[in-house]
Structures are given as structure tokens and as C-alpha cells.
C-alpha angles and dihedrals in degrees: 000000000000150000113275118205091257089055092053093055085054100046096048078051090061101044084040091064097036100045108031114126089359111140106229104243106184142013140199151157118212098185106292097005135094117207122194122176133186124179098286114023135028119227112217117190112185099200100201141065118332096357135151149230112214147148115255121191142167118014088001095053095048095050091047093058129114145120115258117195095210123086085308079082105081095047087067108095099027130128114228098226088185149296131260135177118234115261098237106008142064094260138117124206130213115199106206129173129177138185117228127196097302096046083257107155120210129178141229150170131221110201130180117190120209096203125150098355092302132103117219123178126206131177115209135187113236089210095069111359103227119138117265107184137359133199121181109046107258112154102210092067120058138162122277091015131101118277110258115208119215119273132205136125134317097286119174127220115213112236095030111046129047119295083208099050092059098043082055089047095040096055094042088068120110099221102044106190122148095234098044100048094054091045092054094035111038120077122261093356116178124161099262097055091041087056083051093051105045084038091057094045099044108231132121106258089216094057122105109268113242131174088272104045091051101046083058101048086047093052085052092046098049080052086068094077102058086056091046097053098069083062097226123141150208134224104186126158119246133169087007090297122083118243133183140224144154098231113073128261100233091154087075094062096180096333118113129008119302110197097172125191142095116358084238088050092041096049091047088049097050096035087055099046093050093051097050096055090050084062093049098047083051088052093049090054091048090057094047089046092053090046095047085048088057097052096048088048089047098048091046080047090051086057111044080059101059090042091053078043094056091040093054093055088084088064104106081043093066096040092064091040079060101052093045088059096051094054099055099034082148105055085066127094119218120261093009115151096217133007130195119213148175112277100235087195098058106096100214090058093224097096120113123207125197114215126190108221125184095243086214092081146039136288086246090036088054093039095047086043089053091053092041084057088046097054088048092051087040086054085051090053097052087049118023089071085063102046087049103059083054102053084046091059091041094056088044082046090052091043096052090042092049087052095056092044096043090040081050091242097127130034122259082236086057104047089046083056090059096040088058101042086061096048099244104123081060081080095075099059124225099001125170085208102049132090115234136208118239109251094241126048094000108248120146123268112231108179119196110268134206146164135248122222083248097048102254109141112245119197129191130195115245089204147351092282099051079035079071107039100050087048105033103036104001100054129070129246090252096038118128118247129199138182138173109259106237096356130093109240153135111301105234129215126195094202108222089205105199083311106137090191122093115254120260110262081234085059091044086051090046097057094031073057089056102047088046090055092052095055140069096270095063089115096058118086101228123031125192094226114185130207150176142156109302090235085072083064128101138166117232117253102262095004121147127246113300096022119127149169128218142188138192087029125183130191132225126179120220148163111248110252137147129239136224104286112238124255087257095035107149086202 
């Protein structure tokens, strides 16, 4: 999934509309991402992978703001005098000026560059071009240098450049096939739009490029402008993950899933579902992990029984051992290793029995310690059949469960129930994932669940008890805890899930929310809700259901408000 040249120029349309003579307000950094609000809508650029570039208003911008004291600085107080895309690259450029205390005007520019599925921003002084601030990463460009614009080879843009010129250096390549030389020659190529192209033109990518094939793959092509200019956008699936673009998929026709709007709408879209069904996907593993780790415990437990079985069966040996022992206490030396005697329980008087002692002891001692051993492997006997046969039933239980989930006839949520249920994901220790039992009574815990606008899970205790179990066994130790201040409530987790970024501060509202709704202070309009990472909790020596201790504490204050209940909510 990336951005192809003709969604950039949309995009530059969109932000070019929306921004243009807007004064920057406010200006912040969250790890990898760049914030930039104005009076009316909110700029997020995601630097990274797979990132995007997109307009943000209303609720979204509000909770994004802030004021960074790192480059970001100098953005606060420009005007956006517009936006334009780069003529050859996948770049948009933002022209900025600003005013500062003698009326003196200065000039900047604020690029981000859509290159190898990543988004980098830079913001550079027109003055004297160097580079004043970078977010992303990317190693060609660095503070205090001159910007360095991308290279790369000779590539055309329809539209703009010969036909001519592209047919000569199209057929002076060495591989000339139809794919691969649009791919090297035409501006911003990236699969998606190349499978556009070929579809709407009607001609086999893997075919040998000749004059005819590639004027009329350049008179498609040029056509991509026209549809790039509204500034409207698609979200459409493809090869199981979303994409965007701002040319339409009619090679669908009908197939996979089509959501159209604004390029800033479209990339969300298709940023978010993907995600989230990397985190599905995750989860799914994580089930089967925790399925294939059953088995093998309960085959090595399987295992571990037969051989005490087996072990057990010399029971009635050591008994008489014992006894034979005890009848002739005064035929053993004292601190012999072994001792042979007569075997008192042979009827023709003329058996021998050899018997190991532990020389450190005495006759009695050794012979007491040999019927102790015999009632133990008596009780096995007496058990272990019976565990057995459990663990037999329970192996037969996990193989036909691991049927259903791998066969897709049960959901990953449901499966996880029953895993739990059998106690089988308390295997895995202090988990944010797993389901635990109450500490009393063993029921399940089932906290309440939601979902943040950014998709990050939120639960929230129903009662002391569950209070205990989701902070003290079900969170992680980076998850993220929350509590009404003064007031008894739900203790409240943002579960970080496998994520290594930070949460959004829109995320961290959204939960603080939550906790501030399940307490006594729902009725107030505005809560002080505090959190930390749930490793900086603790439960007081001696203290009763639902009491905790925090450090490194931190407050937000927030309206109450509930969030959207997750698929598997229990609410």
C-alpha cells in the first residue's frame, strides 16, 4: 500500500483547499508523528511505514493539539500560503511565511515525501534552504544541511513530457516488457496503479512493448490526471489488504470491497483496516500458539502420568521388601549398602531376597522408609487411572478444538473463551490477552470492553473483584491504567496488544472517559482521571478487593463518555 503520483496531486488539491491562508496554531510531535493545527482542521502526518498524510477536524483535531518545543516550533505562528505536489516525485509541499516581532517576513516550505511506502517530513528555509527540522528517519535529509531531493532515473509524466521521447526511451531498454518498463519510465509507478493502467487499456502486462502498446498506455495514463484533479478519492480491498488511490478500481468490477471520499478519508480508511487486520491476524497466531502449547503440556503431562504409573506398579515389591526387613532387623549390619535375606514369604523357606538400603540409616529406618514408599505408589495406583483418563479426554477436547479454529469454524474470540474456561491460557502467566479466573470462587472475569476511535482496546472492571483481576493478572505490564481521582470506580486498562508505539493522546482521553463514566463522578461534567502503566500498580498488603497503589502517576481531565463496545464485549 502507498501513495502513487496522481494521489499525491490530489491530495496537494485537498490540503490546498482546506489550508490555504490558514495561520498554524499549534504544533506538536507524538513519537513518529507530526501534528499541525489551524483554526478549522488539524494536519497528521504518520512518518513511518506506511504512514499517511491526511486532514483531521472537528473532535480529532481538538484532541491532537499541543505545543512541541522541538523543530515543530518554529511551524507555530505560520500562514499556509498553499499546497502544492512535486512535479515529478511523490512529495507535497507546504509554502509557509510568518512574520516575526519587526514586521520582517521570512519563507518556508513544509514537504513531505511519499517514497518507498514511508512518509518523511522535512521543513525547510527558503533563504537558505537547509534543512530545519526532520521527522521520519530518513538519512538523506538531516538538520542544518541542504535539502536533498530524491534521485533516481529519467521517468515521464504523461501530460506533461513527449510522447515521443518515452516511446525512444522505452524501446532502448534491454528487458521490454510491457510491465517493467512502465514500471522504470512512468512517473510515481507503484503496482496498484500499473494494474489500473494495463486493465484500462486493455493489454497483457507481461507482453513485449512495441510503438502501439505504449501510446496507448500513455493516452490512459494522461487520462489519469483529469481524475486526479477533483480530489476525491477510493479505498477499495485487493490481494486480501485495503489500498487507496485517487483513480478508480474498475478492474474490480463488482469484486472486493469499494469505501470513496476525500484522499484524507480514503488513506485512514485503508491505514486503519489494514492494521487492524494485522492485529487480528496477531491475535489469531496467538490463539493458535496458545492451542499448539496445550497440547504439548498435556501430552508431556500425559506422560509424566504413565511413567509415575509405571513407577507405582513396584509398589507391592517394596512392601514385602519392607516387611522382610522388619522380620530379620538383626541379620543387617549396620551401614551396609545392600543386604540379602531370607524371603519370609517363599513357602519352601529356601528364597533369597536382595534388598538396597541407604547405608546412612538404620535397618528399621530403611525398612519404615520402604513401606512408607509402598503406601505412596498404592495411593497412585488408586488415582493416576483416573487422571488419565482425563487428560486423555482433554487431549481428545484440544485436538478437536484445534480442528474447528484451524478449519475457521469457530472465531479466534471463541476459542480464546474456551481456552480460558479450561484454564489453559493460565499457563501463560500475566498476559494483557488472556482471560483470567477471580480469585475466589473461579468464575471468569469478563471486563467490560470498548474501542477506541483509533482502534486501541479499553476494559473496564464490573466490580472490586474484577477491579483486581484485570490490574493486577489480565494487564500488561505497559499497559496503560486509569481511575477516577476521588471517586470509587472501574479501574480502567488501554491494552497496549503487542503495539510498540505510544498511544494517541486522543486514545489516552477516550479510556480516561471511560474510567470517568463507571465511577461516582459520572454526573459531573468534567472528571480528573489519573493513569499510569499498570506495572506502577500495586495492591496494599492486606488491602480488600478493588484497592490499589500507583506511582508515576499522571492526571487528565475529561468529560465521562462511553466508547464503541468491542465485537466480543461482554457488556
Amino acid at each position: 500500500m502507498a501513495y502513487d503520483y496522481y494521489t499525491v496531486c490530489a491530495l496537494s488539491t485537498e490540503l490546498d483547499a482546506a489550508l490555504a491562508g490558514q495561520l498554524i496554531a499549534a504544533a506538536n510531535t507524538r513519537g513518529t508523528v507530526l501534528y499541525v493545527e489551524c483554526a478549522a482542521r488539524g494536519l497528521l502526518a504518520e512518518c513511518r511505514r506506511e504512514g499517511t498524510l491526511r486532514l483531521l477536524e472537528g473532535r480529532q483535531r481538538q484532541s491532537e493539539g499541543g505545543h512541541g518545543e522541538g523543530p515543530e516550533r518554529y511551524l507555530r505562528g505560520a500562514r499556509i500560503l498553499g499546497a502544492v505536489a512535486g512535479d515529478r516525485d511523490r512529495v507535497v509541499r507546504l509554502v509557509l511565511e510568518r512574520v516575526n516581532s519587526r514586521g520582517e517576513t521570512s519563507r518556508g516550505t513544509l514537504l513531505f515525501e511519499m517514497l518507498n511506502n514511508h512518509l518523511t517530513a522535512a521543513l525547510l528555509s527558503e533563504r537558505t534552504g537547509q534543512v530545519l527540522g526532520v521527522w521520519g528517519g530518513e538519512k538523506r535529509l538531516r538538520p542544518g544541511q541542504p535539502y536533498s531531493a530524491p534521485t533516481g532515473g529519467r521517468r515521464f509524466l504523461p501530460g506533461a513530457d513527449s510522447l515521443d521521447e518515452f516511446i525512444d526511451a522505452a524501446m532502448a531498454q534491454e528487458d521490454l516488457q510491457l510491465e517493467g518498463v512502465c514500471r522504470r519510465l512512468l512517473v510515481g509507478s507503484d503496482r496498484q496503479q500499473l494494474a489500473e493502467l494495463f486493465y484500462r487499456a486493455t493489454i497483457d502486462p507481461n507482453t513485449v512493448a512495441d510503438t502501439a502498446s505504449l501510446h496507448a498506455l500513455w493516452e490512459v495514463a494522461t487520462g489519469f490526471f483529469e481524475e486526479a484533479r477533483t480530489a476525491e478519492g477510493y479505498a477499495y480491498t485487493a490481494g486480501n489488504r485495503w489500498h487507496f488511490s485517487a483513480l478508480a478500481p474498475r478492474r474490480l468490477d463488482g469484486n472486493g470491497q469499494v469505501q470513496r471520499g476525500a484522499i484524507s478519508a480514503v488513506s485512514a480508511h485503508a491505514v486503519q483496516s489494514n492494521r487492524r487486520q494485522e492485529q487480528e491476524v496477531q491475535h489469531r497466531e496467538r490463539i493458535g500458539q496458545a492451542l499448539r502449547r496445550a497440547q504439548k503440556n498435556g501430552r508431556r503431562k500425559l506422560a509424566a502420568l504413565q511413567a509415575d504409573l509405571d513407577e507405582a506398579s513396584d509398589g507391592a515389591e517394596l512392601e514385602r521388601w519392607g516387611h522382610i526387613l522388619l522380620a530379620q532387623l538383626a541379620s543387617v549390619p549396620a551401614g551396609a549398602e545392600r543386604v540379602e535375606l531370607v524371603d519370609v514369604f517363599d513357602p519352601s523357606g529356601e528364597g533369597r531376597c536382595l534388598i538396597e538400603l541407604n547405608p546412612s540409616v538404620s535397618a528399621a529406618q530403611n525398612a519404615a522408609d520402604l513401606l512408607k514408599r509402598a503406601q505412596k505408589y498404592q495411593r497412585r495406583l488408586q488415582l493416576i487411572p483416573e487422571r488419565i483418563r482425563q487428560q486423555v479426554a482433554g487431549l481428545s477436547e484440544l485436538d478437536s478444538q484445534r480442528e474447528l479454529f484451524e478449519r475457521e469454524k469457530v472465531e479466534p474470540q471463541e476459542t480464546e473463551s474456551w481456552l480460558a474456561e479450561k484454564g489453559y491460557l493460565m499457563e501463560r502467566g500475566k498476559g494483557a490477552e488472556q482471560a483470567k479466573r477471580l480469585s475466589s470462587g473461579g468464575a471468569l472475569a469478563h471486563p467490560r470492553q470498548y474501542i477506541t476511535s483509533d482502534g486501541w482496546r479499553v476494559m473496564a472492571g464490573r466490580n472490586n473483584k474484577e477491579n483486581d483481576v484485570l490490574t493486577h493478572r489480565m494487564a500488561a505490564q505497559n499497559d496503560f491504567w486509569f481511575h477516577a481521582h476521588g471517586y470509587p470506580g472501574s479501574h480502567v486498562v488501554l491494552q497496549r496488544d503487542g503495539r510498540k508505539e505510544e498511544p494517541s493522546k486522543q486514545a489516552l482521553e477516550e479510556a480516561a472517559a471511560v474510567a470517568a463514566f463507571w465511577s461516582k463522578g459520572k454526573s459531573a461534567k468534567k472528571v480528573p482521571v489519573v493513569y499510569t502503566l499498570a506495572k506502577y500498580v500495586s495492591k496494599p498488603r492486606g488491602g480488600a478487593p478493588g484497592q490499589a497503589i500507583m506511582k508515576r502517576e499522571k492526571t487528565i481531565v475529561v468529560e465521562p463518555k462511553l466508547l464503541p463496545q468491542a465485537d466480543n464485549s461482554h457488556n
